[in-house]
PDB file of C-alpha atoms in Angstrom:
ATOM      1  CA  UNK D  99     -12.569  60.520-121.095  1.00 88.00           C
ATOM      2  CA  UNK D 100     -10.536  63.466-122.759  1.00 97.00           C
ATOM      3  CA  UNK D 101     -11.879  65.013-125.944  1.00 97.00           C
ATOM      4  CA  UNK D 102      -9.073  63.578-127.910  1.00 97.00           C
ATOM      5  CA  UNK D 103      -9.999  59.904-126.801  1.00 97.00           C
ATOM      6  CA  UNK D 104     -13.600  60.740-127.531  1.00 97.00           C
ATOM      7  CA  UNK D 105     -12.810  62.115-130.887  1.00 97.00           C
ATOM      8  CA  UNK D 106     -10.605  58.876-131.741  1.00 98.00           C
ATOM      9  CA  UNK D 107     -13.411  56.640-130.695  1.00 98.00           C
ATOM     10  CA  UNK D 108     -15.772  58.352-133.031  1.00 98.00           C
ATOM     11  CA  UNK D 109     -13.597  58.203-135.867  1.00 97.00           C
ATOM     12  CA  UNK D 110     -12.943  54.480-135.501  1.00 96.00           C
ATOM     13  CA  UNK D 111     -16.754  53.974-135.273  1.00 95.00           C
ATOM     14  CA  UNK D 112     -17.220  55.871-138.370  1.00 96.00           C
ATOM     15  CA  UNK D 113     -14.327  53.890-140.009  1.00 93.00           C
ATOM     16  CA  UNK D 114     -16.254  50.663-138.904  1.00 91.00           C
ATOM     17  CA  UNK D 115     -19.325  51.895-140.264  1.00 91.00           C
ATOM     18  CA  UNK D 116     -17.989  52.749-143.632  1.00 92.00           C
ATOM     19  CA  UNK D 117     -16.416  48.963-143.671  1.00 88.00           C
ATOM     20  CA  UNK D 118     -19.367  46.885-142.488  1.00 90.00           C
ATOM     21  CA  UNK D 119     -22.513  48.809-143.387  1.00 89.00           C
ATOM     22  CA  UNK D 120     -22.338  48.023-147.379  1.00 88.00           C
ATOM     23  CA  UNK D 121     -22.268  44.481-146.310  1.00 86.00           C
ATOM     24  CA  UNK D 122     -25.100  44.240-144.250  1.00 87.00           C
ATOM     25  CA  UNK D 123     -27.159  46.413-146.737  1.00 90.00           C
ATOM     26  CA  UNK D 124     -26.305  43.803-149.497  1.00 87.00           C
ATOM     27  CA  UNK D 125     -28.157  41.339-147.179  1.00 86.00           C
ATOM     28  CA  UNK D 126     -25.593  38.635-148.818  1.00 87.00           C
ATOM     29  CA  UNK D 127     -23.300  37.409-145.959  1.00 90.00           C
ATOM     30  CA  UNK D 128     -22.803  34.218-144.005  1.00 93.00           C
ATOM     31  CA  UNK D 129     -23.813  33.748-140.332  1.00 95.00           C
ATOM     32  CA  UNK D 130     -21.624  31.485-138.291  1.00 96.00           C
ATOM     33  CA  UNK D 131     -21.970  30.441-134.620  1.00 97.00           C
ATOM     34  CA  UNK D 132     -19.358  31.170-131.948  1.00 96.00           C
ATOM     35  CA  UNK D 133     -18.430  28.628-129.418  1.00 96.00           C
ATOM     36  CA  UNK D 134     -20.903  29.933-126.880  1.00 98.00           C
ATOM     37  CA  UNK D 135     -23.478  29.417-129.809  1.00 96.00           C
ATOM     38  CA  UNK D 136     -24.181  33.024-130.387  1.00 97.00           C
ATOM     39  CA  UNK D 137     -24.331  34.289-134.073  1.00 96.00           C
ATOM     40  CA  UNK D 138     -21.690  36.130-135.695  1.00 96.00           C
ATOM     41  CA  UNK D 139     -21.644  37.318-139.158  1.00 94.00           C
ATOM     42  CA  UNK D 140     -18.510  37.274-141.639  1.00 92.00           C
ATOM     43  CA  UNK D 141     -18.850  40.962-141.848  1.00 91.00           C
ATOM     44  CA  UNK D 142     -18.445  41.136-138.064  1.00 89.00           C
ATOM     45  CA  UNK D 143     -15.327  38.750-138.140  1.00 90.00           C
ATOM     46  CA  UNK D 144     -14.085  40.891-140.961  1.00 85.00           C
ATOM     47  CA  UNK D 145     -14.556  44.197-139.350  1.00 82.00           C
TER      48      UNK D 145
END
């Protein structure tokens, strides 16, 4: 992986954190089940 690709991946992770963490910290979110019966939060779906 090139340094540019790594930098992009790290930036994308930072943005995803900024979008999703406030929702998880509020502890006020819905949990649904996917077709395979595993759980997914509305925050995950919206991120």
